[in-house]
PDB file of C-alpha atoms in Angstrom:
ATOM      1  CA  UNK A   1     -40.120-105.163   9.802  1.00  0.00           C
ATOM      2  CA  UNK A   2     -42.058-104.441   7.696  1.00  0.00           C
ATOM      3  CA  UNK A   3     -41.093-105.334   3.862  1.00  0.00           C
ATOM      4  CA  UNK A   4     -42.942-104.264   0.626  1.00  0.00           C
ATOM      5  CA  UNK A   5     -43.598-106.877  -1.727  1.00  0.00           C
ATOM      6  CA  UNK A   6     -41.107-104.490  -4.086  1.00  0.00           C
ATOM      7  CA  UNK A   7     -38.533-105.003  -2.026  1.00  0.00           C
ATOM      8  CA  UNK A   8     -35.907-106.941  -3.058  1.00  0.00           C
ATOM      9  CA  UNK A   9     -33.234-108.806   0.114  1.00  0.00           C
ATOM     10  CA  UNK A  10     -30.001-108.797  -1.555  1.00  0.00           C
ATOM     11  CA  UNK A  11     -26.372-109.710  -0.099  1.00  0.00           C
ATOM     12  CA  UNK A  12     -23.374-107.808  -0.693  1.00  0.00           C
ATOM     13  CA  UNK A  13     -21.501-108.399  -3.663  1.00  0.00           C
ATOM     14  CA  UNK A  14     -18.523-108.795  -1.654  1.00  0.00           C
ATOM     15  CA  UNK A  15     -20.415-111.856  -0.015  1.00  0.00           C
ATOM     16  CA  UNK A  16     -21.714-112.398  -3.536  1.00  0.00           C
ATOM     17  CA  UNK A  17     -18.181-112.407  -4.291  1.00  0.00           C
ATOM     18  CA  UNK A  18     -16.778-114.757  -1.113  1.00  0.00           C
ATOM     19  CA  UNK A  19     -19.756-117.564  -2.318  1.00  0.00           C
ATOM     20  CA  UNK A  20     -18.366-117.603  -5.451  1.00  0.00           C
ATOM     21  CA  UNK A  21     -15.434-118.301  -4.552  1.00  0.00           C
ATOM     22  CA  UNK A  22     -16.557-120.740  -1.916  1.00  0.00           C
ATOM     23  CA  UNK A  23     -18.570-122.548  -4.452  1.00  0.00           C
ATOM     24  CA  UNK A  24     -15.502-123.256  -6.084  1.00  0.00           C
ATOM     25  CA  UNK A  25     -13.733-124.339  -4.210  1.00  0.00           C
ATOM     26  CA  UNK A  26     -16.143-126.405  -2.795  1.00  0.00           C
ATOM     27  CA  UNK A  27     -16.448-127.866  -6.721  1.00  0.00           C
ATOM     28  CA  UNK A  28     -13.136-128.384  -7.098  1.00  0.00           C
ATOM     29  CA  UNK A  29     -11.857-125.885  -9.131  1.00  0.00           C
ATOM     30  CA  UNK A  30     -10.147-124.833  -6.278  1.00  0.00           C
ATOM     31  CA  UNK A  31      -7.792-127.260  -4.281  1.00  0.00           C
ATOM     32  CA  UNK A  32      -6.610-127.118  -0.934  1.00  0.00           C
ATOM     33  CA  UNK A  33      -3.226-124.419  -1.095  1.00  0.00           C
ATOM     34  CA  UNK A  34      -3.556-123.016  -4.723  1.00  0.00           C
ATOM     35  CA  UNK A  35      -3.335-119.963  -4.380  1.00  0.00           C
ATOM     36  CA  UNK A  36      -5.884-117.761  -5.697  1.00  0.00           C
ATOM     37  CA  UNK A  37      -6.506-114.520  -7.765  1.00  0.00           C
ATOM     38  CA  UNK A  38      -5.108-111.136  -6.236  1.00  0.00           C
ATOM     39  CA  UNK A  39      -7.366-108.258  -5.634  1.00  0.00           C
ATOM     40  CA  UNK A  40      -6.871-106.630  -8.391  1.00  0.00           C
ATOM     41  CA  UNK A  41      -7.367-109.626 -10.906  1.00  0.00           C
ATOM     42  CA  UNK A  42     -10.715-110.616  -8.294  1.00  0.00           C
ATOM     43  CA  UNK A  43     -11.942-106.833  -8.706  1.00  0.00           C
ATOM     44  CA  UNK A  44     -11.103-107.057 -12.362  1.00  0.00           C
ATOM     45  CA  UNK A  45     -13.313-110.993 -13.038  1.00  0.00           C
ATOM     46  CA  UNK A  46     -16.018-109.468 -10.978  1.00  0.00           C
ATOM     47  CA  UNK A  47     -16.156-106.188 -12.335  1.00  0.00           C
ATOM     48  CA  UNK A  48     -15.568-104.738  -9.111  1.00  0.00           C
ATOM     49  CA  UNK A  49     -13.923-101.956  -6.921  1.00  0.00           C
ATOM     50  CA  UNK A  50     -10.317-103.122  -5.160  1.00  0.00           C
ATOM     51  CA  UNK A  51     -11.885-102.239  -2.229  1.00  0.00           C
ATOM     52  CA  UNK A  52     -15.229-104.683  -2.505  1.00  0.00           C
ATOM     53  CA  UNK A  53     -12.132-107.470  -3.346  1.00  0.00           C
ATOM     54  CA  UNK A  54      -9.912-107.199  -0.591  1.00  0.00           C
ATOM     55  CA  UNK A  55     -13.602-107.558   1.612  1.00  0.00           C
ATOM     56  CA  UNK A  56     -14.280-110.352  -0.322  1.00  0.00           C
ATOM     57  CA  UNK A  57     -11.101-111.916   0.310  1.00  0.00           C
ATOM     58  CA  UNK A  58     -11.369-110.698   4.214  1.00  0.00           C
ATOM     59  CA  UNK A  59     -14.481-112.441   4.890  1.00  0.00           C
ATOM     60  CA  UNK A  60     -13.086-116.162   4.111  1.00  0.00           C
ATOM     61  CA  UNK A  61     -10.693-114.691   5.641  1.00  0.00           C
ATOM     62  CA  UNK A  62     -12.118-114.406   8.533  1.00  0.00           C
ATOM     63  CA  UNK A  63     -14.592-117.509   8.247  1.00  0.00           C
ATOM     64  CA  UNK A  64     -10.731-119.648   8.007  1.00  0.00           C
ATOM     65  CA  UNK A  65     -11.601-121.110   4.876  1.00  0.00           C
ATOM     66  CA  UNK A  66      -8.283-119.452   3.136  1.00  0.00           C
ATOM     67  CA  UNK A  67      -4.796-117.849   4.285  1.00  0.00           C
ATOM     68  CA  UNK A  68      -2.733-114.573   3.458  1.00  0.00           C
ATOM     69  CA  UNK A  69       0.622-114.328   3.889  1.00  0.00           C
ATOM     70  CA  UNK A  70       1.748-110.592   3.240  1.00  0.00           C
ATOM     71  CA  UNK A  71       3.866-111.142   0.492  1.00  0.00           C
ATOM     72  CA  UNK A  72       3.135-114.536  -0.997  1.00  0.00           C
ATOM     73  CA  UNK A  73      -0.845-114.203  -1.514  1.00  0.00           C
ATOM     74  CA  UNK A  74      -3.886-116.273  -0.989  1.00  0.00           C
ATOM     75  CA  UNK A  75      -3.798-119.328  -0.565  1.00  0.00           C
ATOM     76  CA  UNK A  76      -7.184-121.644  -0.084  1.00  0.00           C
ATOM     77  CA  UNK A  77      -7.172-123.058   3.480  1.00  0.00           C
ATOM     78  CA  UNK A  78     -10.528-125.002   4.188  1.00  0.00           C
ATOM     79  CA  UNK A  79     -12.693-127.394   1.505  1.00  0.00           C
ATOM     80  CA  UNK A  80     -15.077-128.292   4.339  1.00  0.00           C
ATOM     81  CA  UNK A  81     -15.401-124.681   5.743  1.00  0.00           C
ATOM     82  CA  UNK A  82     -15.920-123.247   1.937  1.00  0.00           C
ATOM     83  CA  UNK A  83     -19.027-126.247   2.699  1.00  0.00           C
ATOM     84  CA  UNK A  84     -20.787-124.619   5.414  1.00  0.00           C
ATOM     85  CA  UNK A  85     -19.804-121.747   4.604  1.00  0.00           C
ATOM     86  CA  UNK A  86     -21.851-122.308   0.381  1.00  0.00           C
ATOM     87  CA  UNK A  87     -24.972-124.346   2.779  1.00  0.00           C
ATOM     88  CA  UNK A  88     -25.669-121.477   5.315  1.00  0.00           C
ATOM     89  CA  UNK A  89     -25.462-118.877   2.575  1.00  0.00           C
ATOM     90  CA  UNK A  90     -27.927-120.826   0.398  1.00  0.00           C
ATOM     91  CA  UNK A  91     -30.190-121.317   3.649  1.00  0.00           C
ATOM     92  CA  UNK A  92     -31.301-117.644   3.921  1.00  0.00           C
ATOM     93  CA  UNK A  93     -31.689-117.001   0.496  1.00  0.00           C
ATOM     94  CA  UNK A  94     -34.050-120.021   0.669  1.00  0.00           C
ATOM     95  CA  UNK A  95     -35.180-117.819   3.853  1.00  0.00           C
ATOM     96  CA  UNK A  96     -35.046-114.787   2.393  1.00  0.00           C
ATOM     97  CA  UNK A  97     -37.145-116.220  -1.274  1.00  0.00           C
ATOM     98  CA  UNK A  98     -39.784-118.307   0.598  1.00  0.00           C
ATOM     99  CA  UNK A  99     -40.597-114.200   3.304  1.00  0.00           C
ATOM    100  CA  UNK A 100     -40.897-112.245  -0.908  1.00  0.00           C
ATOM    101  CA  UNK A 101     -42.974-115.379  -2.302  1.00  0.00           C
ATOM    102  CA  UNK A 102     -45.315-115.231   2.040  1.00  0.00           C
ATOM    103  CA  UNK A 103     -45.109-110.638   1.458  1.00  0.00           C
ATOM    104  CA  UNK A 104     -46.676-111.574  -2.645  1.00  0.00           C
ATOM    105  CA  UNK A 105     -48.940-113.897  -2.124  1.00  0.00           C
ATOM    106  CA  UNK A 106     -49.665-111.784   0.925  1.00  0.00           C
ATOM    107  CA  UNK A 107     -50.687-108.821  -0.707  1.00  0.00           C
ATOM    108  CA  UNK A 108     -52.562-110.820  -4.531  1.00  0.00           C
ATOM    109  CA  UNK A 109     -54.977-111.650  -0.933  1.00  0.00           C
ATOM    110  CA  UNK A 110     -55.488-108.647   0.083  1.00  0.00           C
ATOM    111  CA  UNK A 111     -56.147-107.194  -3.808  1.00  0.00           C
ATOM    112  CA  UNK A 112     -58.405-109.773  -3.983  1.00  0.00           C
ATOM    113  CA  UNK A 113     -60.059-109.488  -1.183  1.00  0.00           C
ATOM    114  CA  UNK A 114     -60.483-105.500  -1.415  1.00  0.00           C
ATOM    115  CA  UNK A 115     -62.049-106.636  -5.464  1.00  0.00           C
ATOM    116  CA  UNK A 116     -64.753-109.057  -3.385  1.00  0.00           C
ATOM    117  CA  UNK A 117     -65.201-107.290  -0.640  1.00  0.00           C
ATOM    118  CA  UNK A 118     -66.120-103.604  -2.977  1.00  0.00           C
ATOM    119  CA  UNK A 119     -68.380-107.022  -6.174  1.00  0.00           C
ATOM    120  CA  UNK A 120     -70.830-106.994  -2.284  1.00  0.00           C
ATOM    121  CA  UNK A 121     -71.235-104.160  -1.746  1.00  0.00           C
ATOM    122  CA  UNK A 122     -72.094-103.076  -5.751  1.00  0.00           C
ATOM    123  CA  UNK A 123     -74.032-106.798  -5.784  1.00  0.00           C
ATOM    124  CA  UNK A 124     -76.364-106.229  -2.639  1.00  0.00           C
ATOM    125  CA  UNK A 125     -76.704-102.295  -3.651  1.00  0.00           C
ATOM    126  CA  UNK A 126     -78.230-102.959  -7.189  1.00  0.00           C
ATOM    127  CA  UNK A 127     -80.071-106.278  -5.377  1.00  0.00           C
ATOM    128  CA  UNK A 128     -81.381-103.366  -3.642  1.00  0.00           C
ATOM    129  CA  UNK A 129     -82.112-101.300  -5.388  1.00  0.00           C
ATOM    130  CA  UNK A 130     -83.555-103.843  -8.020  1.00  0.00           C
ATOM    131  CA  UNK A 131     -86.293-105.324  -4.650  1.00  0.00           C
ATOM    132  CA  UNK A 132     -87.440-101.345  -4.661  1.00  0.00           C
ATOM    133  CA  UNK A 133     -87.881-101.358  -7.990  1.00  0.00           C
ATOM    134  CA  UNK A 134     -89.281-104.408  -8.493  1.00  0.00           C
ATOM    135  CA  UNK A 135     -91.118-105.404  -4.927  1.00  0.00           C
ATOM    136  CA  UNK A 136     -92.186-108.822  -6.393  1.00  0.00           C
ATOM    137  CA  UNK A 137     -88.270-110.848  -7.338  1.00  0.00           C
ATOM    138  CA  UNK A 138     -88.843-113.201  -4.601  1.00  0.00           C
ATOM    139  CA  UNK A 139     -86.861-114.770  -1.620  1.00  0.00           C
ATOM    140  CA  UNK A 140     -85.947-118.575  -1.230  1.00  0.00           C
ATOM    141  CA  UNK A 141     -85.434-120.985   1.391  1.00  0.00           C
ATOM    142  CA  UNK A 142     -84.306-124.363   1.482  1.00  0.00           C
ATOM    143  CA  UNK A 143     -86.528-127.830   4.151  1.00  0.00           C
ATOM    144  CA  UNK A 144     -83.990-129.597   5.607  1.00  0.00           C
ATOM    145  CA  UNK A 145     -85.222-132.709   7.914  1.00  0.00           C
ATOM    146  CA  UNK A 146     -84.487-129.795  10.510  1.00  0.00           C
ATOM    147  CA  UNK A 147     -87.121-128.550  10.027  1.00  0.00           C
ATOM    148  CA  UNK A 148     -90.642-129.095  12.401  1.00  0.00           C
ATOM    149  CA  UNK A 149     -92.530-128.127   9.372  1.00  0.00           C
ATOM    150  CA  UNK A 150     -91.403-130.930   7.842  1.00  0.00           C
ATOM    151  CA  UNK A 151     -94.447-133.118   6.082  1.00  0.00           C
ATOM    152  CA  UNK A 152     -97.380-130.014   7.419  1.00  0.00           C
ATOM    153  CA  UNK A 153     -99.445-128.608   5.584  1.00  0.00           C
ATOM    154  CA  UNK A 154     -99.502-124.614   4.563  1.00  0.00           C
ATOM    155  CA  UNK A 155    -103.094-124.446   6.507  1.00  0.00           C
ATOM    156  CA  UNK A 156    -101.194-126.065   9.126  1.00  0.00           C
ATOM    157  CA  UNK A 157     -98.930-124.179   9.751  1.00  0.00           C
ATOM    158  CA  UNK A 158    -100.280-120.765   9.222  1.00  0.00           C
ATOM    159  CA  UNK A 159     -97.590-119.595   7.329  1.00  0.00           C
ATOM    160  CA  UNK A 160     -99.020-116.433   6.518  1.00  0.00           C
ATOM    161  CA  UNK A 161    -100.056-115.156   9.008  1.00  0.00           C
ATOM    162  CA  UNK A 162     -96.477-116.494  10.583  1.00  0.00           C
ATOM    163  CA  UNK A 163     -94.678-115.299   8.075  1.00  0.00           C
ATOM    164  CA  UNK A 164     -96.011-112.433   5.845  1.00  0.00           C
ATOM    165  CA  UNK A 165     -94.464-114.448   3.715  1.00  0.00           C
ATOM    166  CA  UNK A 166     -96.240-115.052   0.126  1.00  0.00           C
ATOM    167  CA  UNK A 167     -95.681-119.137  -1.578  1.00  0.00           C
ATOM    168  CA  UNK A 168     -95.548-117.936  -5.423  1.00  0.00           C
ATOM    169  CA  UNK A 169     -93.910-121.434  -5.927  1.00  0.00           C
ATOM    170  CA  UNK A 170     -91.366-124.503  -4.209  1.00  0.00           C
ATOM    171  CA  UNK A 171     -89.102-126.291  -6.496  1.00  0.00           C
ATOM    172  CA  UNK A 172     -88.981-130.105  -5.766  1.00  0.00           C
ATOM    173  CA  UNK A 173     -86.175-132.339  -7.709  1.00  0.00           C
ATOM    174  CA  UNK A 174     -86.368-130.727 -11.594  1.00  0.00           C
ATOM    175  CA  UNK A 175     -90.745-129.941 -10.586  1.00  0.00           C
ATOM    176  CA  UNK A 176     -91.251-126.467  -9.702  1.00  0.00           C
ATOM    177  CA  UNK A 177     -94.794-125.787  -8.461  1.00  0.00           C
ATOM    178  CA  UNK A 178     -96.644-122.546  -8.736  1.00  0.00           C
ATOM    179  CA  UNK A 179     -99.385-121.348  -6.413  1.00  0.00           C
ATOM    180  CA  UNK A 180     -98.456-124.226  -4.254  1.00  0.00           C
ATOM    181  CA  UNK A 181    -102.556-124.888  -2.378  1.00  0.00           C
ATOM    182  CA  UNK A 182    -103.461-124.795   1.184  1.00  0.00           C
ATOM    183  CA  UNK A 183    -103.313-128.620   1.045  1.00  0.00           C
ATOM    184  CA  UNK A 184     -99.394-128.906  -0.225  1.00  0.00           C
ATOM    185  CA  UNK A 185     -97.250-130.310   2.360  1.00  0.00           C
ATOM    186  CA  UNK A 186     -93.381-128.965   2.566  1.00  0.00           C
ATOM    187  CA  UNK A 187     -90.507-131.759   2.151  1.00  0.00           C
ATOM    188  CA  UNK A 188     -86.921-132.649   2.803  1.00  0.00           C
ATOM    189  CA  UNK A 189     -84.896-130.084   0.119  1.00  0.00           C
ATOM    190  CA  UNK A 190     -87.819-127.924  -1.583  1.00  0.00           C
ATOM    191  CA  UNK A 191     -86.375-124.940  -2.039  1.00  0.00           C
ATOM    192  CA  UNK A 192     -89.799-122.438  -1.382  1.00  0.00           C
ATOM    193  CA  UNK A 193     -90.353-119.329  -3.061  1.00  0.00           C
ATOM    194  CA  UNK A 194     -91.339-116.678  -1.001  1.00  0.00           C
ATOM    195  CA  UNK A 195     -92.444-112.069  -1.672  1.00  0.00           C
ATOM    196  CA  UNK A 196     -92.673-110.377   1.076  1.00  0.00           C
ATOM    197  CA  UNK A 197     -91.980-107.384   2.866  1.00  0.00           C
ATOM    198  CA  UNK A 198     -87.992-106.895   3.892  1.00  0.00           C
ATOM    199  CA  UNK A 199     -88.692-108.097   7.131  1.00  0.00           C
ATOM    200  CA  UNK A 200     -90.721-111.527   5.867  1.00  0.00           C
ATOM    201  CA  UNK A 201     -87.274-113.045   5.033  1.00  0.00           C
ATOM    202  CA  UNK A 202     -85.917-113.135   8.784  1.00  0.00           C
ATOM    203  CA  UNK A 203     -89.685-113.956  10.037  1.00  0.00           C
ATOM    204  CA  UNK A 204     -89.702-117.543   7.658  1.00  0.00           C
ATOM    205  CA  UNK A 205     -86.534-118.939   9.472  1.00  0.00           C
ATOM    206  CA  UNK A 206     -87.287-117.511  12.219  1.00  0.00           C
ATOM    207  CA  UNK A 207     -90.544-120.414  11.383  1.00  0.00           C
ATOM    208  CA  UNK A 208     -89.396-123.244  10.028  1.00  0.00           C
ATOM    209  CA  UNK A 209     -86.422-123.151  12.091  1.00  0.00           C
ATOM    210  CA  UNK A 210     -86.994-121.812  15.515  1.00  0.00           C
ATOM    211  CA  UNK A 211     -83.868-123.543  16.767  1.00  0.00           C
TER     212      UNK A 211
END
């Protein structure tokens, strides 16, 4: 069953009245053997029709919480069954509330995901446009100990020949080394900045991390 997020699960009015009466029994506002209001009085008290009041009493009677006697009225019969009914009702209500909260959360996450997807598309579109206007925006990649190129120089690696990428700078800690020479070696945690065509990024990644 699919429920929209704005659908509120509600119990019928007659059942709400039955629960309210049972709650009053549990709270000892009614005692076993007490006579409760006539249907007309209940209808007036809860601002409902006489038929709704009758159905509320019928629920309590079916559960053996009250006993109806023709000509005498309706009398409180069982405190324990009233308590069981109230407990079950609140358990059901808790489940419904959790369902509504879950549906609301899912709907919110869906909206956030759609917004994230839209922002990502915009970012990709603008980045591609920016690179087409200015092809010298550098790519960057981080060196780690997993790379076999660690501690090797640019000359030893033949970096440009193997990747078609040109290194324009290396950030090492708080320092930025611009236009590094051929004898500079890669160190762990270096950030490599390089320029090249659309294929260069993939080539550099494969070259530095072949596995």
